Amino acid sequence: MAEPLRIALAGLGTVGTGVIELLAANRSTIERRAGRPLEIVAVNARDRARNRGVDLSPYAWVDDMQAMAQRGDVDVVLELVGGSDGPALTLARAALDAGKAFVTANKAMIAHHGLALAEQAALRGVPLKFEAAVAGGIPVVKGLREGAAANRIERIYGILNGTCNYILSEMEHTGADFGEMLKAAQEKGYAEADPTFDIEGVDAAHKLAILAAIGFGARVDFANVEATGIGEVRAADITQAGALGYVIRLVGIASLDESADEARLLQRVRPCLVARGHPLAAVTGPTNAVVAEGNFSGQLLFQGAGAGAGPTASAVVADLIDIARGDSGAPFSVPVEQLEQFSPADPGNRMGRDYIRFTVNDRPGVLAEITAAMRDAEVSIESLIQRGRDHAGGEVLVAMVTHEGPERCVTKALDLLNGSPSLTAAPLVMPILAD
Ligand SMILES: NC(=O)c1ccc[n+]([C@@H]2O[C@H](COP(=O)([O-])OP(=O)(O)OC[C@H]3O[C@@H](n4cnc5c(N)ncnc54)[C@H](OP(=O)(O)O)[C@@H]3O)[C@@H](O)[C@H]2O)c1
C-alpha cells in the first residue's frame, strides 16, 4: 500500500466538516483515484468543545493552528477558516514556508494575497491549490487551467454569487422588492446575517479576480475589479427588463481590451440584463455558472452549486487528490514569474448596449431634458418606457435601452443630468450582456 497523504485541517465549520464526511463516505473511490489513502492527521478550530456532528476522535487536536505547519507528520495543510488576512494568511505563509502543500477554499485570501502566496509556493516548490475558492463545487479552476489550457481565452463571465442570484431570481418570480427577498434569503440560509460582501458584489469580485488571473495569465488584481451590487435593483427594473425580453443577473465579467498598443484588463461585477435565451438566464436560485470563451473551444459553460458543505468539499478533495497523485502545476496556469501585469482598462471604451433607469419628478419637460442629454452625449435610444407613478409623491420611473455605443457616452449623458432637480435619485445603469 502506498504511503497516505497526511492532512492537517484548520477550520471545522460548514466546509471543514463536509470534507471529513466526504473523505469517510467516498474513502475507497478516492483511494483508487489518488493511488493512495488520504488521511487527516490533525485538526483545529476555535472551540474544542463544540459538537460538530462528526467524529473527531481519530485526529490529533491542535490548539495552536499555526503549529500545524510545523508538524513532521503532515504533508498538506488545508485551510478552511476564512478571512483575507488574520490566522488564515498566517497559516498559509507558515505552511508554505515549512514546505507543505497548501489547499484552501478562501477566495478573499487568494484574491488579496494569491500572487504572493503563489510566489512563495514556487520558491519552495510546493503546490498551492484553491479550486473551492471559485464557485464552490464547480471545477472551473481546473477546467480553465487544464481542460481549456490550449485556448486563448477571450472573455470570462458568470454568476459568481449564489446569494445575489437567489435574491434576483426570486424577485423575478414573486415580484417582491430587494429588501423582502434579502430577508427571505437570510431565513433560508442563503445569505449571511451580515450580507454586505455578497450583495455589494465583493464576494463575486474576489472570484472574478481569481478567474481573470487564470484565464488571462494575469497577476491577480483584485484592487482593480469594479464592483456594483444589487441593492439598487427594484422590482420595477425586473418588470421592465422582463417586458423587453431580459432577466437581471449579477454578472462578473473579465475581458482584455486590445484596442490600444498595450492590452488592458477589464474586470467588473455589475447587475446586467441577460437575454432570456442566454444560458445564464436559466441559472436561478443559489446556483453559480461561469462561461469561458476559448478561441478554439468556443463557449464553455460551467454550472453547479456555488456553495454548501458537499459541493465545496468536493472541490477541496479534488485538490487533495491532485496533490496525492503528484499533479501540481502553476496555481494561476502559468508560472508566477510569467504572469502579466495588465493595467486596468478604461470602461468608457466598452462598446455595448445599456439599460438606464431614471426616477424623476412627474412634471412636464422631464423626458425632454433626459432625451436632450442623451442626444448631446451621442447616446442613441433604442426603446424608452415611461411608467406611471411608482411611489407616492409624484415620482415616476423612466427606463430606456440604448443602441450599441461606447460606454463613455452614457457616462457623459449622466454627467450632464447630474444635479438636475428633475431626478429624484441617481440613475441606475445596467449593461446588457452581449452574446
Ligand atoms: N460555506 C460555503 O459554502 C463555502 C463555499 C466556498 C468557499 N467557502 C470558503 O471556505 C472557508 C470556510 O467557510 P465555512 O463556511 O466552512 O466557514 P465556517 O462554517 O464559519 O467555519 C469556519 C471554521 O473556522 C474556525 N475558525 C474561525 N476563526 C478561527 C480562529 N481565529 N482560529 C481558529 N479557528 C477559527 C471556526 O471555528 P469554530 O467552529 O470553533 O468557531 C470554524 O470551525 C471560507 O474561506 C469560505 O469563504 C465556503
Coordinates of C-alpha atoms and ligand atoms in Angstrom, one line a residue:
M1 CA 0.0 0.0 0.0
A2 CA 1.3 3.4 -0.9
E3 CA 2.0 6.0 1.8
P4 CA -1.0 8.0 2.8
L5 CA -1.2 11.7 2.0
R6 CA -1.3 13.2 5.5
I7 CA -3.5 16.3 6.0
A8 CA -3.8 18.9 8.7
L9 CA -7.2 20.5 8.7
A10 CA -7.7 24.0 10.1
G11 CA -11.4 25.0 10.3
L12 CA -14.2 22.7 11.2
G13 CA -17.2 24.6 10.1
T14 CA -19.5 24.0 7.1
V15 CA -16.7 23.1 4.7
G16 CA -14.3 21.5 7.2
T17 CA -16.9 19.0 8.5
G18 CA -18.1 18.5 4.9
V19 CA -14.5 17.4 3.9
I20 CA -14.4 15.0 6.9
E21 CA -17.7 13.5 5.8
L22 CA -16.8 13.2 2.1
L23 CA -13.4 11.6 2.9
A24 CA -15.2 9.0 5.0
A25 CA -18.1 8.4 2.6
N26 CA -16.0 8.0 -0.6
R27 CA -12.9 6.6 1.0
S28 CA -12.3 3.7 -1.4
T29 CA -13.2 5.6 -4.6
I30 CA -10.8 8.4 -3.6
E31 CA -8.0 6.0 -2.6
R32 CA -8.3 4.3 -6.0
R33 CA -8.2 7.5 -7.9
A34 CA -5.5 9.1 -5.8
G35 CA -3.4 6.0 -5.8
R36 CA -3.0 6.3 -2.0
P37 CA -5.2 6.9 1.0
L38 CA -6.0 10.5 2.1
E39 CA -5.7 10.7 5.8
I40 CA -6.5 13.6 8.1
V41 CA -4.0 13.5 11.0
A42 CA -4.6 16.8 12.9
V43 CA -7.5 19.2 13.2
N44 CA -8.0 22.7 14.7
A45 CA -10.9 25.1 15.2
R46 CA -11.7 27.8 17.9
D47 CA -13.9 25.8 20.2
R48 CA -12.7 22.3 21.0
A49 CA -15.9 21.5 23.0
R50 CA -18.4 22.2 20.2
N51 CA -20.3 19.2 18.8
R52 CA -19.8 19.3 15.1
G53 CA -21.7 16.2 14.2
V54 CA -18.6 14.4 13.0
D55 CA -16.3 12.1 14.9
L56 CA -13.0 13.9 15.6
S57 CA -11.5 11.2 17.9
P58 CA -9.2 9.7 15.2
Y59 CA -7.4 13.0 14.8
A60 CA -4.9 14.9 17.0
W61 CA -6.5 18.2 18.2
V62 CA -4.0 21.0 17.8
D63 CA -4.8 24.1 19.9
D64 CA -2.5 26.4 18.0
M65 CA -3.4 26.5 14.4
Q66 CA 0.0 27.7 13.3
A67 CA 1.7 24.7 14.9
M68 CA 0.1 22.6 12.2
A69 CA 2.6 23.9 9.7
Q70 CA 5.5 22.6 11.8
R71 CA 4.3 19.0 12.3
G72 CA 6.6 16.4 10.8
D73 CA 3.6 14.1 10.2
V74 CA 1.8 16.5 7.8
D75 CA 2.2 16.7 4.0
V76 CA -0.7 19.1 3.3
V77 CA -2.2 22.0 5.3
L78 CA -5.8 22.5 4.5
E79 CA -7.2 25.9 5.5
L80 CA -11.0 26.2 5.8
V81 CA -11.1 29.0 8.3
G82 CA -11.8 32.1 6.1
G83 CA -10.9 35.8 6.1
S84 CA -8.5 37.5 3.8
D85 CA -5.9 38.1 6.4
G86 CA -5.6 37.1 10.1
P87 CA -5.0 33.4 11.1
A88 CA -5.7 32.0 7.6
L89 CA -3.0 34.1 6.0
T90 CA -0.5 33.4 8.8
L91 CA -1.2 29.7 8.4
A92 CA -0.8 29.9 4.6
R93 CA 2.6 31.6 4.9
A94 CA 3.8 29.3 7.7
A95 CA 2.7 26.1 5.8
L96 CA 4.4 27.1 2.5
D97 CA 7.5 28.3 4.4
A98 CA 7.6 24.9 6.0
G99 CA 7.5 23.2 2.6
K100 CA 4.0 21.9 3.0
A101 CA 1.5 21.7 0.2
F102 CA -1.4 24.2 0.8
V103 CA -5.0 23.9 -0.1
T104 CA -7.7 26.5 0.7
A105 CA -11.3 27.4 -0.2
N106 CA -10.6 31.0 0.8
K107 CA -11.4 33.3 -2.1
A108 CA -10.9 36.5 -0.1
M109 CA -7.3 35.5 0.8
I110 CA -6.5 34.3 -2.7
A111 CA -7.9 37.5 -4.3
H112 CA -5.8 39.7 -2.0
H113 CA -2.7 37.6 -1.4
G114 CA -2.8 34.9 -4.1
L115 CA 0.1 36.3 -6.0
A116 CA 2.4 36.5 -3.0
L117 CA 1.4 33.0 -1.9
A118 CA 2.0 31.6 -5.4
E119 CA 5.5 33.2 -5.4
Q120 CA 6.2 31.6 -2.0
A121 CA 4.9 28.2 -3.2
A122 CA 7.1 28.4 -6.3
L123 CA 10.1 29.3 -4.2
R124 CA 9.5 26.3 -2.0
G125 CA 8.5 24.0 -4.9
V126 CA 5.2 23.0 -3.3
P127 CA 1.6 23.0 -4.6
L128 CA -0.9 25.8 -3.8
K129 CA -4.5 24.9 -4.7
F130 CA -7.8 26.7 -4.4
E131 CA -10.4 25.0 -6.6
A132 CA -13.1 25.6 -4.0
A133 CA -12.4 29.3 -3.8
V134 CA -14.2 30.0 -7.1
A135 CA -17.8 28.9 -7.5
G136 CA -17.8 26.2 -4.8
G137 CA -18.3 22.7 -6.3
I138 CA -17.9 23.7 -9.9
P139 CA -14.5 22.6 -11.2
V140 CA -13.9 25.8 -13.1
V141 CA -10.3 26.4 -11.9
K142 CA -9.3 23.0 -13.2
G143 CA -11.5 23.5 -16.3
L144 CA -9.6 26.6 -17.2
R145 CA -6.1 25.6 -16.1
E146 CA -6.3 22.1 -17.7
G147 CA -9.3 21.5 -19.9
A148 CA -9.1 24.8 -21.7
A149 CA -5.3 25.1 -21.4
A150 CA -4.9 25.0 -25.2
N151 CA -7.0 28.1 -25.8
R152 CA -6.5 31.7 -25.8
I153 CA -9.4 32.9 -23.5
E154 CA -11.3 35.8 -25.0
R155 CA -13.8 36.5 -22.2
I156 CA -14.8 35.0 -18.9
Y157 CA -18.0 35.9 -17.2
G158 CA -20.5 34.4 -14.9
I159 CA -22.9 34.3 -12.0
L160 CA -20.5 34.1 -9.1
N161 CA -22.6 34.7 -6.1
G162 CA -25.5 32.4 -5.1
T163 CA -27.0 34.8 -2.6
C164 CA -27.5 37.6 -5.2
N165 CA -28.7 35.1 -7.8
Y166 CA -31.2 33.7 -5.3
I167 CA -32.5 37.2 -4.5
L168 CA -32.7 38.4 -8.1
S169 CA -34.4 35.3 -9.4
E170 CA -36.9 35.3 -6.5
M171 CA -37.6 39.0 -7.2
E172 CA -38.4 38.0 -10.7
H173 CA -40.5 35.1 -9.6
T174 CA -42.5 36.8 -6.9
G175 CA -42.5 40.5 -7.9
A176 CA -41.2 41.4 -4.5
D177 CA -38.7 44.1 -3.8
F178 CA -35.0 43.6 -2.9
G179 CA -35.4 44.1 0.9
E180 CA -38.1 41.5 1.2
M181 CA -36.1 38.9 -0.8
L182 CA -32.9 39.6 1.1
K183 CA -34.9 38.7 4.3
A184 CA -36.1 35.5 2.7
A185 CA -32.6 34.6 1.6
Q186 CA -31.4 35.1 5.2
E187 CA -34.2 32.9 6.5
K188 CA -33.3 30.1 4.1
G189 CA -29.7 30.3 5.0
Y190 CA -28.6 31.6 1.5
A191 CA -27.5 34.9 3.0
E192 CA -25.3 35.7 6.0
A193 CA -26.6 37.8 8.9
D194 CA -24.2 40.5 7.5
P195 CA -24.7 40.1 3.8
T196 CA -22.6 43.1 2.8
F197 CA -19.9 41.2 0.9
D198 CA -22.4 39.3 -1.1
I199 CA -24.9 41.9 -2.0
E200 CA -22.3 44.6 -2.7
G201 CA -20.6 42.3 -5.2
V202 CA -17.3 41.9 -3.2
D203 CA -17.5 38.1 -3.0
A204 CA -18.1 37.9 -6.7
A205 CA -15.3 40.3 -7.3
H206 CA -12.9 38.1 -5.3
K207 CA -13.8 35.1 -7.5
L208 CA -13.6 37.2 -10.7
A209 CA -10.1 38.4 -9.9
I210 CA -9.0 34.8 -9.5
L211 CA -10.7 33.6 -12.7
A212 CA -9.2 36.5 -14.7
A213 CA -5.7 35.7 -13.4
I214 CA -6.1 32.1 -14.5
G215 CA -7.9 32.8 -17.8
F216 CA -5.6 35.6 -19.0
G217 CA -2.3 34.6 -17.3
A218 CA -2.5 37.8 -15.3
R219 CA -1.2 38.8 -11.9
V220 CA -4.2 38.7 -9.6
D221 CA -5.5 42.3 -9.4
F222 CA -8.5 42.5 -7.0
A223 CA -7.9 46.2 -6.4
N224 CA -8.9 46.9 -10.0
V225 CA -12.2 44.9 -10.0
E226 CA -15.0 47.4 -10.2
A227 CA -17.9 46.1 -8.2
T228 CA -21.5 47.2 -8.1
G229 CA -24.0 45.2 -6.0
I230 CA -27.7 44.5 -6.4
G231 CA -29.1 46.8 -3.7
E232 CA -30.4 49.4 -6.2
V233 CA -32.3 46.9 -8.4
R234 CA -36.0 47.5 -7.9
A235 CA -38.9 45.2 -8.7
A236 CA -39.9 47.7 -11.4
D237 CA -36.5 47.2 -13.1
I238 CA -37.1 43.4 -13.2
T239 CA -40.6 44.1 -14.7
Q240 CA -39.2 46.5 -17.3
A241 CA -36.4 44.1 -18.2
G242 CA -38.9 41.3 -18.5
A243 CA -41.1 43.3 -20.9
L244 CA -38.0 43.8 -23.1
G245 CA -37.1 40.1 -23.0
Y246 CA -34.4 40.1 -20.4
V247 CA -33.8 38.9 -16.8
I248 CA -31.4 40.6 -14.4
R249 CA -28.4 38.8 -13.0
L250 CA -25.3 39.9 -11.1
V251 CA -22.5 39.1 -13.6
G252 CA -18.8 39.2 -13.1
I253 CA -17.0 39.9 -16.5
A254 CA -13.4 39.9 -17.3
S255 CA -12.0 40.7 -20.8
L256 CA -9.0 42.1 -22.4
D257 CA -9.3 45.5 -24.2
E258 CA -6.8 45.2 -27.0
S259 CA -7.9 48.4 -28.8
A260 CA -4.7 50.2 -27.8
D261 CA -1.0 49.2 -28.2
E262 CA -0.9 47.6 -24.8
A263 CA -3.7 45.1 -23.8
R264 CA -5.6 46.2 -20.7
L265 CA -7.8 44.1 -18.4
L266 CA -11.4 45.0 -17.7
Q267 CA -12.8 43.3 -14.5
R268 CA -16.3 44.2 -13.5
V269 CA -19.1 42.9 -11.3
R270 CA -22.4 44.5 -12.3
P271 CA -26.1 43.7 -12.3
C272 CA -26.7 43.1 -16.0
L273 CA -29.6 42.5 -18.3
V274 CA -29.3 39.0 -19.8
A275 CA -31.4 37.9 -22.8
R276 CA -33.9 35.2 -22.0
G277 CA -32.3 32.8 -24.5
H278 CA -28.8 33.2 -22.9
P279 CA -27.6 30.2 -20.8
L280 CA -27.1 32.5 -17.8
A281 CA -30.8 33.5 -17.8
A282 CA -31.7 29.9 -17.0
V283 CA -29.5 30.0 -13.9
T284 CA -31.8 30.6 -11.0
G285 CA -31.6 30.3 -7.2
P286 CA -28.3 29.9 -5.5
T287 CA -26.6 28.2 -8.5
N288 CA -23.4 29.6 -10.0
A289 CA -22.3 29.5 -13.6
V290 CA -19.2 30.5 -15.4
V291 CA -18.8 31.0 -19.2
A292 CA -15.4 31.0 -20.7
E293 CA -14.9 31.7 -24.4
G294 CA -11.8 30.0 -25.8
N295 CA -10.6 30.8 -29.3
F296 CA -10.7 27.1 -30.3
S297 CA -13.1 25.5 -27.8
G298 CA -15.8 28.1 -28.3
Q299 CA -18.2 28.9 -25.5
L300 CA -17.7 26.7 -22.4
L301 CA -20.4 26.7 -19.7
F302 CA -19.6 25.5 -16.1
Q303 CA -22.6 25.3 -13.9
G304 CA -23.5 23.9 -10.5
A305 CA -23.7 24.6 -6.8
G306 CA -21.5 27.6 -5.8
A307 CA -21.6 26.8 -2.1
G308 CA -22.7 24.3 0.5
A309 CA -20.8 21.7 2.5
G310 CA -21.0 18.9 -0.1
P311 CA -20.1 20.8 -3.3
T312 CA -17.4 22.8 -1.6
A313 CA -15.9 19.7 0.0
S314 CA -16.0 18.0 -3.4
A315 CA -13.7 20.8 -4.9
V316 CA -11.4 20.7 -1.9
V317 CA -10.9 17.0 -2.0
A318 CA -10.3 17.2 -5.8
D319 CA -7.3 19.4 -5.0
L320 CA -6.1 16.9 -2.3
I321 CA -6.4 14.0 -4.8
D322 CA -4.3 16.0 -7.3
I323 CA -1.6 16.5 -4.7
A324 CA -1.7 12.8 -3.7
R325 CA -1.1 11.9 -7.4
G326 CA 1.8 14.3 -7.7
D327 CA -0.1 16.6 -10.1
S328 CA 0.8 20.2 -9.4
G329 CA 1.3 22.9 -12.0
A330 CA 1.2 26.7 -11.6
P331 CA -1.6 27.9 -9.4
F332 CA -2.7 30.6 -11.9
S333 CA -2.0 28.4 -15.0
V334 CA 1.4 29.9 -16.0
P335 CA 4.5 30.2 -13.8
V336 CA 4.1 33.0 -11.3
E337 CA 7.0 35.0 -12.6
Q338 CA 5.5 35.0 -16.1
L339 CA 2.1 36.3 -15.1
E340 CA 1.4 39.5 -16.9
Q341 CA 0.7 42.8 -15.1
F342 CA -2.1 44.3 -17.1
S343 CA -3.2 47.9 -16.5
P344 CA -6.9 48.3 -15.9
A345 CA -8.9 49.0 -19.0
D346 CA -10.9 52.2 -19.3
P347 CA -14.6 51.1 -19.0
G348 CA -15.5 54.1 -21.2
N349 CA -14.1 52.1 -24.2
R350 CA -16.6 49.3 -23.7
M351 CA -18.9 49.0 -26.7
G352 CA -22.3 47.8 -25.8
R353 CA -26.0 48.5 -25.0
D354 CA -27.2 49.6 -21.7
Y355 CA -30.4 49.8 -19.7
I356 CA -30.8 53.1 -17.9
R357 CA -33.5 53.7 -15.3
F358 CA -34.3 57.2 -14.0
T359 CA -36.5 58.1 -11.1
V360 CA -37.9 61.5 -11.9
N361 CA -40.5 64.1 -10.7
D362 CA -43.7 63.9 -12.6
R363 CA -43.7 67.2 -14.3
P364 CA -43.7 68.5 -17.9
G365 CA -40.3 68.7 -19.7
V366 CA -38.5 66.0 -17.7
L367 CA -38.5 63.5 -20.5
A368 CA -37.3 66.2 -23.0
E369 CA -34.5 67.0 -20.6
I370 CA -33.3 63.4 -20.4
T371 CA -33.5 62.8 -24.2
A372 CA -31.7 66.1 -24.8
A373 CA -28.8 64.9 -22.6
M374 CA -28.7 61.6 -24.5
R375 CA -28.6 63.5 -27.8
D376 CA -25.9 65.8 -26.6
A377 CA -23.8 62.9 -25.4
E378 CA -24.4 61.0 -28.6
V379 CA -26.3 58.2 -27.0
S380 CA -28.8 56.7 -29.3
I381 CA -32.0 55.4 -27.6
E382 CA -33.4 52.1 -28.9
S383 CA -36.5 52.0 -26.7
L384 CA -37.9 54.1 -23.9
I385 CA -40.5 53.2 -21.4
Q386 CA -42.2 55.7 -19.1
R387 CA -44.1 54.0 -16.3
G388 CA -46.8 55.6 -14.2
R389 CA -46.3 56.7 -10.7
D390 CA -44.4 54.2 -8.8
H391 CA -44.4 55.8 -5.4
A392 CA -46.5 58.4 -3.5
G393 CA -45.1 61.9 -4.0
G394 CA -45.2 62.0 -7.8
E395 CA -42.1 60.0 -8.6
V396 CA -42.1 58.3 -11.9
L397 CA -39.7 55.6 -13.4
V398 CA -38.4 56.2 -16.9
A399 CA -36.4 53.3 -18.3
M400 CA -34.6 53.1 -21.6
V401 CA -32.4 50.8 -23.6
T402 CA -29.6 52.3 -25.7
H403 CA -28.3 51.2 -29.1
E404 CA -24.8 49.9 -29.1
G405 CA -22.2 52.6 -28.4
P406 CA -19.2 53.4 -26.3
E407 CA -19.9 53.4 -22.5
R408 CA -18.2 56.8 -22.2
C409 CA -21.2 58.4 -24.0
V410 CA -23.6 57.1 -21.4
T411 CA -21.4 58.3 -18.6
K412 CA -21.3 61.7 -20.3
A413 CA -25.1 61.8 -20.6
L414 CA -25.5 61.0 -16.9
D415 CA -22.9 63.7 -16.1
L416 CA -25.0 66.2 -18.0
L417 CA -28.0 65.3 -15.9
N418 CA -26.1 65.2 -12.6
G419 CA -27.7 67.6 -10.2
S420 CA -30.8 68.1 -12.2
P421 CA -33.8 68.9 -10.0
S422 CA -35.9 66.6 -12.2
L423 CA -34.1 63.5 -11.0
T424 CA -35.1 62.2 -7.5
A425 CA -32.3 59.6 -7.3
A426 CA -29.1 58.7 -9.1
P427 CA -29.9 56.8 -12.3
L428 CA -29.2 53.0 -12.4
V429 CA -27.3 51.8 -15.4
M430 CA -27.1 48.1 -16.2
P431 CA -25.2 46.8 -19.2
I432 CA -26.9 44.3 -21.5
L433 CA -24.8 41.2 -21.6
A434 CA -23.5 40.7 -25.2
D435 CA -23.9 37.2 -26.6
Ligands
LIG1 N1 -19.6 27.7 3.2 C1 -19.5 27.5 1.9 O1 -20.4 27.1 1.2 C2 -18.3 27.9 1.2 C3 -18.2 27.8 -0.2 C4 -17.0 28.2 -0.9 C5 -15.9 28.6 -0.1 N2 -16.0 28.7 1.2 C6 -14.9 29.2 2.0 O2 -14.5 28.2 2.9 C7 -13.9 28.7 4.1 C8 -14.6 28.2 5.3 O3 -16.0 28.5 5.2 P1 -17.1 27.9 6.2 O4 -18.4 28.2 5.6 O5 -16.8 26.4 6.4 O6 -16.9 28.7 7.5 P2 -17.5 28.4 8.9 O7 -18.6 27.5 8.9 O8 -17.7 29.7 9.6 O9 -16.2 27.7 9.6 C9 -15.0 28.4 10.0 C10 -14.2 27.5 10.9 O10 -13.0 28.2 11.2 C11 -12.8 28.2 12.6 N3 -12.2 29.5 12.9 C12 -12.6 30.7 12.7 N4 -11.8 31.6 13.2 C13 -10.8 31.0 13.8 C14 -9.6 31.3 14.5 N5 -9.3 32.6 14.7 N6 -8.9 30.3 15.0 C15 -9.2 29.0 14.8 N7 -10.3 28.6 14.1 C16 -11.1 29.6 13.6 C17 -14.2 28.1 13.2 O11 -14.0 27.5 14.5 P3 -15.3 27.2 15.5 O12 -16.2 26.3 14.7 O13 -14.7 26.6 16.7 O14 -15.9 28.6 15.7 C18 -14.9 27.2 12.2 O15 -14.6 25.8 12.5 C19 -14.0 30.3 3.9 O16 -12.8 30.8 3.3 C20 -15.1 30.4 2.9 O17 -15.0 31.6 2.1 C21 -17.2 28.4 1.9

